[in-house]
Short mmCIF file of C-alpha atoms and ligand atoms in Angstrom, two decimals:
data_model
loop_
_atom_site.label_atom_id
_atom_site.label_comp_id
_atom_site.label_asym_id
_atom_site.label_seq_id
_atom_site.Cartn_x
_atom_site.Cartn_y
_atom_site.Cartn_z
CA MET A 187 -60.57 49.79 -100.92
CA LYS A 188 -64.25 49.67 -101.74
CA ALA A 189 -65.66 52.32 -104.04
CA GLY A 190 -68.29 53.11 -101.44
CA LEU A 191 -65.62 54.50 -99.17
CA LEU A 192 -64.48 57.21 -101.50
CA PRO A 193 -67.23 59.75 -100.84
CA LEU A 194 -66.20 59.97 -97.21
CA LEU A 195 -62.81 61.22 -98.26
CA ALA A 196 -64.21 63.78 -100.66
CA LEU A 197 -64.09 67.20 -99.17
CA CYS A 198 -67.19 69.29 -99.08
CA GLY A 199 -66.39 72.26 -101.27
CA ALA A 200 -68.92 74.57 -99.73
CA VAL A 201 -67.32 74.24 -96.33
CA ALA A 202 -63.70 74.39 -97.51
CA ALA A 203 -62.44 72.43 -94.57
CA TRP A 204 -62.44 68.86 -93.59
CA LEU A 205 -66.04 67.60 -93.53
CA PRO A 206 -67.29 64.61 -95.50
CA HIS A 207 -69.47 65.03 -98.53
CA ASP A 208 -71.92 62.37 -97.36
CA LYS A 209 -74.49 62.94 -94.65
CA LEU A 210 -72.99 62.11 -91.31
CA ARG A 211 -74.56 59.01 -89.80
CA GLY A 212 -72.97 58.33 -86.50
CA VAL A 213 -72.90 57.34 -82.89
CA ASN A 214 -71.42 58.97 -79.82
CA LEU A 215 -68.92 56.91 -77.89
CA GLY A 216 -70.43 58.13 -74.65
CA SER A 217 -68.92 57.19 -71.29
CA LEU A 218 -65.62 56.16 -72.86
CA PHE A 219 -63.26 59.03 -72.01
CA VAL A 220 -65.76 60.85 -69.81
CA VAL A 221 -67.65 58.35 -67.68
CA GLU A 222 -71.32 58.98 -67.05
CA PRO A 223 -72.20 56.58 -64.27
CA TRP A 224 -75.90 56.32 -65.26
CA MET A 225 -74.86 54.72 -68.55
CA MET A 226 -72.51 52.13 -67.04
CA MET A 227 -73.44 51.50 -63.43
CA ARG A 228 -72.19 47.90 -63.35
CA LYS A 229 -68.79 48.82 -64.69
CA TRP A 230 -68.57 51.89 -62.44
CA GLU A 231 -69.29 49.72 -59.41
CA SER A 232 -66.67 47.19 -60.45
CA MET A 233 -64.16 50.03 -60.68
CA GLY A 234 -64.87 50.78 -57.02
CA CYS A 235 -66.72 54.05 -57.65
CA GLY A 236 -70.35 52.94 -57.54
CA SER A 237 -71.58 55.63 -55.14
CA LEU A 238 -69.61 58.46 -56.77
CA LYS A 239 -70.87 60.95 -59.32
CA SER A 240 -67.86 61.72 -61.51
CA GLU A 241 -64.38 60.82 -62.69
CA LEU A 242 -62.80 63.45 -60.45
CA GLU A 243 -64.41 61.96 -57.34
CA CYS A 244 -63.50 58.45 -58.44
CA VAL A 245 -59.82 59.29 -58.88
CA SER A 246 -59.77 61.19 -55.58
CA LYS A 247 -61.19 58.18 -53.78
CA LEU A 248 -59.10 55.45 -55.40
CA GLY A 249 -55.85 57.39 -55.52
CA GLN A 250 -54.03 58.15 -58.74
CA GLU A 251 -52.26 54.85 -59.36
CA THR A 252 -55.21 52.61 -58.60
CA ALA A 253 -57.51 54.87 -60.60
CA ASP A 254 -55.20 54.88 -63.61
CA LYS A 255 -55.30 51.10 -63.60
CA ALA A 256 -59.10 50.94 -63.27
CA PHE A 257 -59.60 53.42 -66.10
CA ARG A 258 -57.10 51.61 -68.30
CA ASP A 259 -59.21 48.51 -67.94
CA HIS A 260 -62.31 50.55 -68.80
CA TRP A 261 -60.71 52.04 -71.95
CA GLU A 262 -59.45 48.62 -72.92
CA THR A 263 -62.93 47.10 -72.87
CA TRP A 264 -65.70 49.71 -73.30
CA VAL A 265 -65.13 50.21 -77.04
CA THR A 266 -63.16 47.55 -78.89
CA GLU A 267 -62.13 47.11 -82.49
CA GLN A 268 -65.09 44.75 -82.82
CA ASP A 269 -67.41 47.62 -81.90
CA MET A 270 -65.84 49.70 -84.64
CA ASP A 271 -66.44 46.88 -87.13
CA GLU A 272 -70.08 46.73 -86.04
CA ILE A 273 -70.48 50.50 -86.39
CA LYS A 274 -69.17 50.19 -89.91
CA LYS A 275 -71.36 47.18 -90.67
CA TYR A 276 -74.48 49.05 -89.59
CA GLY A 277 -73.96 51.64 -92.31
CA LEU A 278 -72.67 54.32 -89.97
CA ASN A 279 -69.79 56.54 -91.11
CA THR A 280 -69.05 58.74 -88.09
CA ILE A 281 -68.11 58.59 -84.42
CA ARG A 282 -68.22 61.50 -81.99
CA VAL A 283 -65.83 61.12 -79.11
CA PRO A 284 -66.46 63.13 -75.93
CA LEU A 285 -63.18 64.08 -74.23
CA GLY A 286 -62.17 65.62 -70.96
CA HIS A 287 -59.44 68.27 -71.10
CA TRP A 288 -57.38 65.96 -68.85
CA ILE A 289 -56.62 63.62 -71.76
CA VAL A 290 -53.99 66.32 -72.44
CA GLU A 291 -52.35 65.78 -69.07
CA SER A 292 -50.40 69.01 -69.06
CA THR A 293 -53.70 70.90 -68.73
CA VAL A 294 -54.48 69.39 -65.33
CA GLN A 295 -53.91 71.94 -62.57
CA LYS A 296 -52.85 70.64 -59.19
CA PRO A 297 -53.99 70.71 -56.49
CA GLY A 298 -57.69 70.20 -56.92
CA GLU A 299 -57.86 68.56 -60.32
CA GLN A 300 -57.39 64.84 -60.32
CA PHE A 301 -58.22 62.81 -63.37
CA PRO A 302 -57.22 59.46 -64.84
CA ARG A 303 -53.93 59.42 -66.75
CA GLY A 304 -53.01 57.49 -69.84
CA GLY A 305 -56.11 58.07 -71.98
CA MET A 306 -54.29 59.50 -74.99
CA ALA A 307 -52.81 56.14 -76.01
CA TYR A 308 -56.35 54.76 -76.17
CA LEU A 309 -57.58 57.72 -78.18
CA ASP A 310 -54.70 57.13 -80.59
CA ARG A 311 -55.76 53.50 -80.90
CA LEU A 312 -59.38 54.48 -81.51
CA ALA A 313 -58.39 57.07 -84.12
CA SER A 314 -56.28 54.53 -85.97
CA TRP A 315 -59.18 52.06 -86.06
CA ALA A 316 -61.39 54.82 -87.41
CA THR A 317 -58.82 55.55 -90.11
CA ALA A 318 -58.47 51.89 -91.03
CA LYS A 319 -62.26 51.55 -91.32
CA GLN A 320 -62.82 54.98 -92.86
CA LEU A 321 -65.05 56.32 -90.12
CA TYR A 322 -65.11 60.09 -89.72
CA VAL A 323 -64.22 61.37 -86.24
CA ILE A 324 -65.55 64.36 -84.31
CA LEU A 325 -63.58 65.09 -81.14
CA ASP A 326 -65.53 67.09 -78.60
CA LEU A 327 -64.44 68.95 -75.46
CA HIS A 328 -67.06 67.51 -73.14
CA GLY A 329 -65.29 68.08 -69.85
CA ALA A 330 -63.95 71.64 -69.77
CA PRO A 331 -61.68 73.02 -67.03
CA ALA A 332 -63.68 73.60 -63.81
CA ALA A 333 -66.86 72.46 -65.64
CA GLN A 334 -68.99 74.42 -68.13
CA THR A 335 -72.24 73.47 -66.46
CA PRO A 336 -73.12 72.56 -62.86
CA GLN A 337 -74.09 69.16 -61.49
CA GLN A 338 -73.33 67.20 -64.64
CA PRO A 339 -71.11 64.10 -64.42
CA SER A 340 -70.65 64.49 -68.19
CA THR A 341 -68.21 67.29 -67.40
CA GLY A 342 -66.07 64.86 -65.39
CA GLN A 343 -66.83 66.63 -62.13
CA PHE A 344 -69.92 67.37 -60.10
CA VAL A 345 -69.80 71.04 -59.14
CA SER A 346 -72.39 73.41 -57.70
CA THR A 347 -71.46 76.28 -60.02
CA ALA A 348 -69.81 76.22 -63.43
CA GLY A 349 -66.26 77.49 -62.95
CA PHE A 350 -65.23 77.55 -66.59
CA PHE A 351 -66.21 81.10 -67.53
CA GLU A 352 -63.12 83.04 -66.67
CA PRO A 353 -59.87 83.80 -68.50
CA ASP A 354 -57.60 81.36 -66.63
CA ARG A 355 -59.91 78.47 -67.38
CA PHE A 356 -60.18 79.51 -71.02
CA ASN A 357 -56.38 79.42 -71.22
CA GLN A 358 -56.45 75.85 -69.96
CA ALA A 359 -58.98 74.99 -72.68
CA TYR A 360 -56.93 76.73 -75.41
CA ALA A 361 -53.94 74.65 -74.32
CA PHE A 362 -56.09 71.54 -74.74
CA LEU A 363 -57.32 72.63 -78.18
CA GLN A 364 -53.86 73.54 -79.42
CA ALA A 365 -52.31 70.31 -78.17
CA MET A 366 -55.10 68.26 -79.75
CA THR A 367 -54.86 70.15 -83.05
CA GLU A 368 -51.14 69.52 -83.24
CA HIS A 369 -51.59 65.90 -82.21
CA ILE A 370 -54.22 65.33 -84.92
CA HIS A 371 -52.18 66.90 -87.71
CA THR A 372 -48.92 65.17 -86.82
CA ASN A 373 -50.21 61.62 -86.29
CA ALA A 374 -51.30 59.50 -89.25
CA ALA A 375 -53.73 57.67 -86.96
CA TYR A 376 -55.94 60.77 -87.12
CA ASN A 377 -56.31 60.77 -90.89
CA THR A 378 -60.13 60.64 -90.66
CA THR A 379 -60.44 63.00 -87.69
CA GLY A 380 -61.82 66.19 -89.18
CA THR A 381 -63.88 68.07 -86.60
CA ILE A 382 -63.09 69.48 -83.20
CA GLN A 383 -65.94 70.81 -81.08
CA VAL A 384 -64.60 73.46 -78.73
CA LEU A 385 -67.23 73.05 -75.99
CA ASN A 386 -70.12 70.70 -75.31
CA GLU A 387 -73.30 71.92 -73.60
CA PRO A 388 -72.36 74.99 -71.56
CA VAL A 389 -74.91 76.48 -69.13
CA ARG A 390 -77.98 77.34 -71.18
CA ASP A 391 -78.07 80.92 -70.16
CA TYR A 392 -75.80 83.51 -71.67
CA SER A 393 -76.00 85.71 -68.58
CA GLN A 394 -74.22 82.95 -66.66
CA ALA A 395 -71.64 82.49 -69.39
CA PRO A 396 -71.00 86.08 -70.46
CA LEU A 397 -67.54 85.48 -71.92
CA LEU A 398 -68.54 82.45 -73.96
CA LEU A 399 -68.54 84.11 -77.39
CA GLN A 400 -65.13 85.54 -76.64
CA TYR A 401 -63.96 82.02 -75.81
CA TYR A 402 -65.39 80.76 -79.12
CA ALA A 403 -63.67 83.45 -81.16
CA THR A 404 -60.29 82.89 -79.49
CA ALA A 405 -60.62 79.09 -79.59
CA TYR A 406 -61.08 79.28 -83.35
CA GLU A 407 -58.01 81.50 -83.75
CA LYS A 408 -55.90 79.26 -81.50
CA ILE A 409 -56.70 76.19 -83.61
CA ARG A 410 -55.91 78.02 -86.86
CA GLU A 411 -52.70 79.39 -85.34
CA VAL A 412 -51.39 75.84 -84.82
CA GLU A 413 -52.46 74.83 -88.33
CA LYS A 414 -50.69 77.81 -89.87
CA LYS A 415 -47.55 77.02 -87.90
CA LEU A 416 -47.68 73.42 -89.18
CA GLY A 417 -48.46 74.52 -92.74
CA VAL A 418 -51.71 72.53 -92.93
CA SER A 419 -53.40 73.22 -96.26
CA LYS A 420 -56.80 74.83 -96.15
CA ASP A 421 -58.69 71.74 -97.29
CA LYS A 422 -57.21 69.71 -94.43
CA ARG A 423 -57.85 72.16 -91.64
CA LEU A 424 -60.20 71.01 -88.95
CA THR A 425 -63.83 71.93 -89.00
CA VAL A 426 -64.41 73.85 -85.78
CA GLN A 427 -67.77 73.14 -84.21
CA PHE A 428 -69.94 75.07 -81.76
CA MET A 429 -73.24 74.45 -79.95
CA ASP A 430 -75.86 76.29 -81.97
CA LYS A 431 -77.84 79.38 -81.05
CA THR A 432 -80.91 77.42 -79.96
CA TRP A 433 -78.88 75.82 -77.20
CA GLY A 434 -79.40 79.12 -75.41
CA ALA A 435 -75.93 80.39 -74.63
CA GLY A 436 -75.52 82.96 -77.37
CA ASN A 437 -75.20 82.80 -81.15
CA PRO A 438 -71.74 81.56 -82.20
CA LYS A 439 -72.37 82.93 -85.68
CA ASP A 440 -72.00 86.42 -84.19
CA VAL A 441 -68.27 85.75 -83.92
CA MET A 442 -67.87 83.27 -86.80
CA SER A 443 -69.31 85.06 -89.78
CA GLY A 444 -66.82 85.07 -92.63
CA LYS A 445 -64.73 82.29 -91.05
CA HIS A 446 -64.12 79.14 -93.04
CA GLY A 447 -64.46 75.59 -91.76
CA VAL A 448 -67.12 76.19 -89.15
CA ALA A 449 -70.00 73.88 -88.22
CA TYR A 450 -72.73 73.95 -85.60
CA ASP A 451 -74.17 71.33 -83.27
CA ASN A 452 -77.75 70.85 -82.14
CA HIS A 453 -78.77 68.42 -79.42
CA ARG A 454 -82.32 67.29 -79.96
CA TYR A 455 -83.93 65.39 -77.10
CA LEU A 456 -87.73 65.56 -77.26
CA LYS A 457 -87.61 63.98 -73.79
CA TYR A 458 -86.69 67.40 -72.42
CA ALA A 459 -88.52 69.55 -74.98
CA PRO A 460 -91.66 71.60 -74.37
CA VAL A 461 -93.84 69.30 -76.48
CA GLN A 462 -96.70 66.99 -75.68
CA HIS A 463 -95.32 63.67 -74.56
CA THR A 464 -97.44 61.43 -76.75
CA LYS A 465 -96.35 59.18 -79.58
CA GLU A 466 -98.30 61.26 -82.12
CA SER A 467 -96.66 64.43 -80.91
CA TYR A 468 -93.17 62.95 -80.99
CA LEU A 469 -93.67 61.77 -84.57
CA SER A 470 -95.19 64.99 -85.84
CA THR A 471 -92.58 67.09 -84.06
CA SER A 472 -89.72 65.09 -85.53
CA CYS A 473 -91.28 65.04 -89.00
CA GLY A 474 -91.61 68.83 -88.95
CA ASP A 475 -88.31 69.61 -87.26
CA SER A 476 -86.06 72.29 -88.69
CA PHE A 477 -82.60 73.49 -87.77
CA GLY A 478 -79.92 76.00 -88.53
CA GLU A 479 -81.63 79.27 -87.68
CA ALA A 480 -79.64 82.50 -87.51
CA GLY A 481 -77.15 81.25 -90.09
CA ASN A 482 -76.06 78.30 -87.97
CA THR A 483 -75.21 76.04 -90.92
CA PRO A 484 -73.88 73.52 -91.71
CA ILE A 485 -75.36 71.90 -88.65
CA VAL A 486 -75.09 68.38 -87.29
CA ILE A 487 -77.63 66.96 -84.86
CA GLY A 488 -74.81 65.76 -82.63
CA GLU A 489 -76.88 64.17 -79.86
CA TRP A 490 -80.32 62.60 -79.83
CA SER A 491 -81.81 59.31 -78.71
CA LEU A 492 -85.01 57.34 -78.37
CA GLY A 493 -85.37 58.40 -74.73
CA VAL A 494 -88.81 59.70 -73.74
CA GLU A 495 -90.07 61.93 -70.98
CA SER A 496 -89.20 60.63 -67.50
CA SER A 497 -92.73 60.41 -66.09
CA VAL A 498 -93.93 58.20 -68.97
CA GLU A 499 -90.81 56.26 -69.96
CA LYS A 500 -91.66 53.20 -67.86
CA THR A 501 -95.40 53.07 -68.58
CA ALA A 502 -96.97 50.30 -70.63
CA GLU A 503 -97.51 52.63 -73.54
CA TRP A 504 -93.80 53.40 -73.85
CA GLU A 505 -92.08 50.38 -72.30
CA PRO A 506 -89.39 49.32 -74.81
CA THR A 507 -89.60 45.61 -74.03
CA ARG A 508 -93.27 45.41 -75.05
CA GLU A 509 -93.48 44.04 -78.55
CA GLN A 510 -96.33 46.36 -79.58
CA ASN A 511 -94.24 49.46 -78.81
CA LYS A 512 -91.30 48.54 -80.99
CA ALA A 513 -92.89 49.68 -84.25
CA PHE A 514 -93.31 53.17 -82.82
CA TYR A 515 -89.66 53.45 -81.88
CA THR A 516 -88.58 52.26 -85.34
CA LYS A 517 -90.79 54.88 -86.94
CA TRP A 518 -89.65 57.65 -84.62
CA TRP A 519 -86.00 56.79 -85.26
CA ALA A 520 -86.68 57.02 -89.01
CA ALA A 521 -88.56 60.32 -88.64
CA GLN A 522 -85.65 61.80 -86.75
CA VAL A 523 -83.07 60.53 -89.23
CA VAL A 524 -85.01 61.94 -92.19
CA ALA A 525 -85.23 65.36 -90.51
CA TYR A 526 -81.58 65.41 -89.47
CA GLU A 527 -80.39 64.34 -92.92
CA LYS A 528 -81.95 67.50 -94.32
CA GLN A 529 -79.02 69.03 -92.45
CA ALA A 530 -75.43 67.74 -92.37
CA GLY A 531 -76.45 64.58 -90.54
CA TRP A 532 -76.65 63.05 -87.10
CA VAL A 533 -74.87 61.35 -84.24
CA PHE A 534 -76.98 59.18 -81.91
CA TRP A 535 -76.42 59.17 -78.13
CA SER A 536 -75.01 56.61 -77.60
CA TRP A 537 -73.36 53.49 -79.03
CA LYS A 538 -73.49 51.39 -75.89
CA THR A 539 -75.03 51.47 -72.39
CA GLN A 540 -75.64 49.16 -69.46
CA LEU A 541 -79.33 49.88 -69.03
CA GLY A 542 -80.56 46.30 -69.05
CA GLY A 543 -83.34 45.77 -71.57
CA ASP A 544 -83.76 49.48 -72.25
CA TRP A 545 -82.13 50.07 -75.64
CA ARG A 546 -83.45 53.62 -76.08
CA TRP A 547 -79.98 55.08 -75.43
CA SER A 548 -78.01 52.32 -77.11
CA TYR A 549 -77.75 52.14 -80.89
CA SER A 550 -76.02 48.75 -80.79
CA ALA A 551 -78.67 47.19 -78.53
CA ALA A 552 -81.53 48.70 -80.56
CA VAL A 553 -80.16 47.12 -83.73
CA LYS A 554 -79.76 43.77 -81.97
CA VAL A 555 -83.42 43.67 -80.89
CA GLY A 556 -84.49 44.60 -84.40
CA VAL A 557 -85.87 48.05 -83.60
CA LEU A 558 -83.28 49.72 -85.81
CA PRO A 559 -82.41 48.39 -89.25
CA GLU A 560 -78.98 46.86 -89.80
CA ASP A 561 -78.40 49.52 -92.41
CA ALA A 562 -78.61 53.10 -91.15
CA GLY A 563 -79.35 54.21 -94.70
CA LYS A 564 -82.85 52.68 -94.61
CA ALA A 565 -84.72 55.45 -92.79
CA ALA A 566 -86.29 57.15 -95.81
CA GLU A 567 -87.59 53.82 -97.13
CA LEU A 568 -89.59 53.42 -93.92
CA SER A 569 -91.61 56.52 -94.93
CA PRO A 570 -92.06 57.65 -91.34
CA CYS A 571 -93.76 60.94 -92.11
C1 NAG B 157 -55.24 60.75 -95.36
O1 NAG B 157 -54.39 59.81 -96.00
C2 NAG B 157 -54.50 59.81 -97.42
C3 NAG B 157 -53.70 58.64 -97.94
O2 NAG B 157 -52.38 58.67 -97.44
C4 NAG B 157 -54.03 61.17 -97.94
O3 NAG B 157 -54.12 61.21 -99.34
C5 NAG B 157 -54.94 62.25 -97.33
O4 NAG B 157 -54.48 63.51 -97.75
C6 NAG B 157 -54.94 62.17 -95.81
N1 NAG B 157 -55.95 63.08 -95.31
C7 NAG B 157 -55.74 63.95 -94.33
C8 NAG B 157 -56.91 64.77 -93.90
O5 NAG B 157 -54.66 64.07 -93.80
#
């Protein structure tokens, strides 16, 4: 074992749960266990679901058996052990893995809910690769029961109103969290899995999600309940992660103060932010960015990219394939990394996409075209600010 690997295993004393000492430098494995068709249109078409918006619709159309087979092929190929080696080689130390609740198949309620089966074996395989390569793993409930936000394929279903915010649905999610917690602590494959995020991106309006803080408080207790039952020592308990206050659906700290092993998540896409959409503005915004207000620390910038505002993204000034634009994207990447490493670190969205020559959402492709350095630790040296 290389000496350089040891810091990852060192526990961060201040947090008193399982979070690495180093800054997190990572990538999301987007569209693996929760398909987002926009990221993998070719593959989605080859699965027979090209015109459909979500996993639920795809399984309903194909039928369970055929769908299970199509998704197995997707899990088999979308992220391989070679990808994990590349992630490691590029100086990254973390993966964030979006999950649908249906990976715990007992949480699927029939009729109505229809999702691919058999994903857990592939998650086990992924976790064991991460352990072998000493990559830290964040598991994230991306697709909550009945969807936590409307019209988002990233929830696994395309619904007109978010159905998650009621007690029966919360119970389904607690069952998912408890099953995952037990699975993590009783399988050696999950040795480097240390964080569980209880909900990704709910509706950004607390009035539409009035019970959310209650869900957060109970979710935390449910995870700890399993750990107490299993006798997991305090330093090995999972870090429980929440979307931060600035997301706009309430301040999780209101129900987490005094709790140990808590972390927050901020998603920072200037593409959607109320800033001027110019290169100068993107750089100065990123250079001056700050996080963790209202006691929301430690905080990870768990999603961000090089995507730019939709009305300008294809113009000559921003076009990624134009040689003269590449230097900007390198600099902006570095500016973001420097800002996010003032916090607990970052996880880029995403590792891999099928967006042709547009590498702004694909860490692997951006490294291959030379926009990102082969060592993720080089950002500060680029003096972006
Ligand atoms: C991971 O495995 C190592 C080596 O067996 C062990 O010392 C360590 O306690 C394990 N960590 C967790 C979080 O289970």
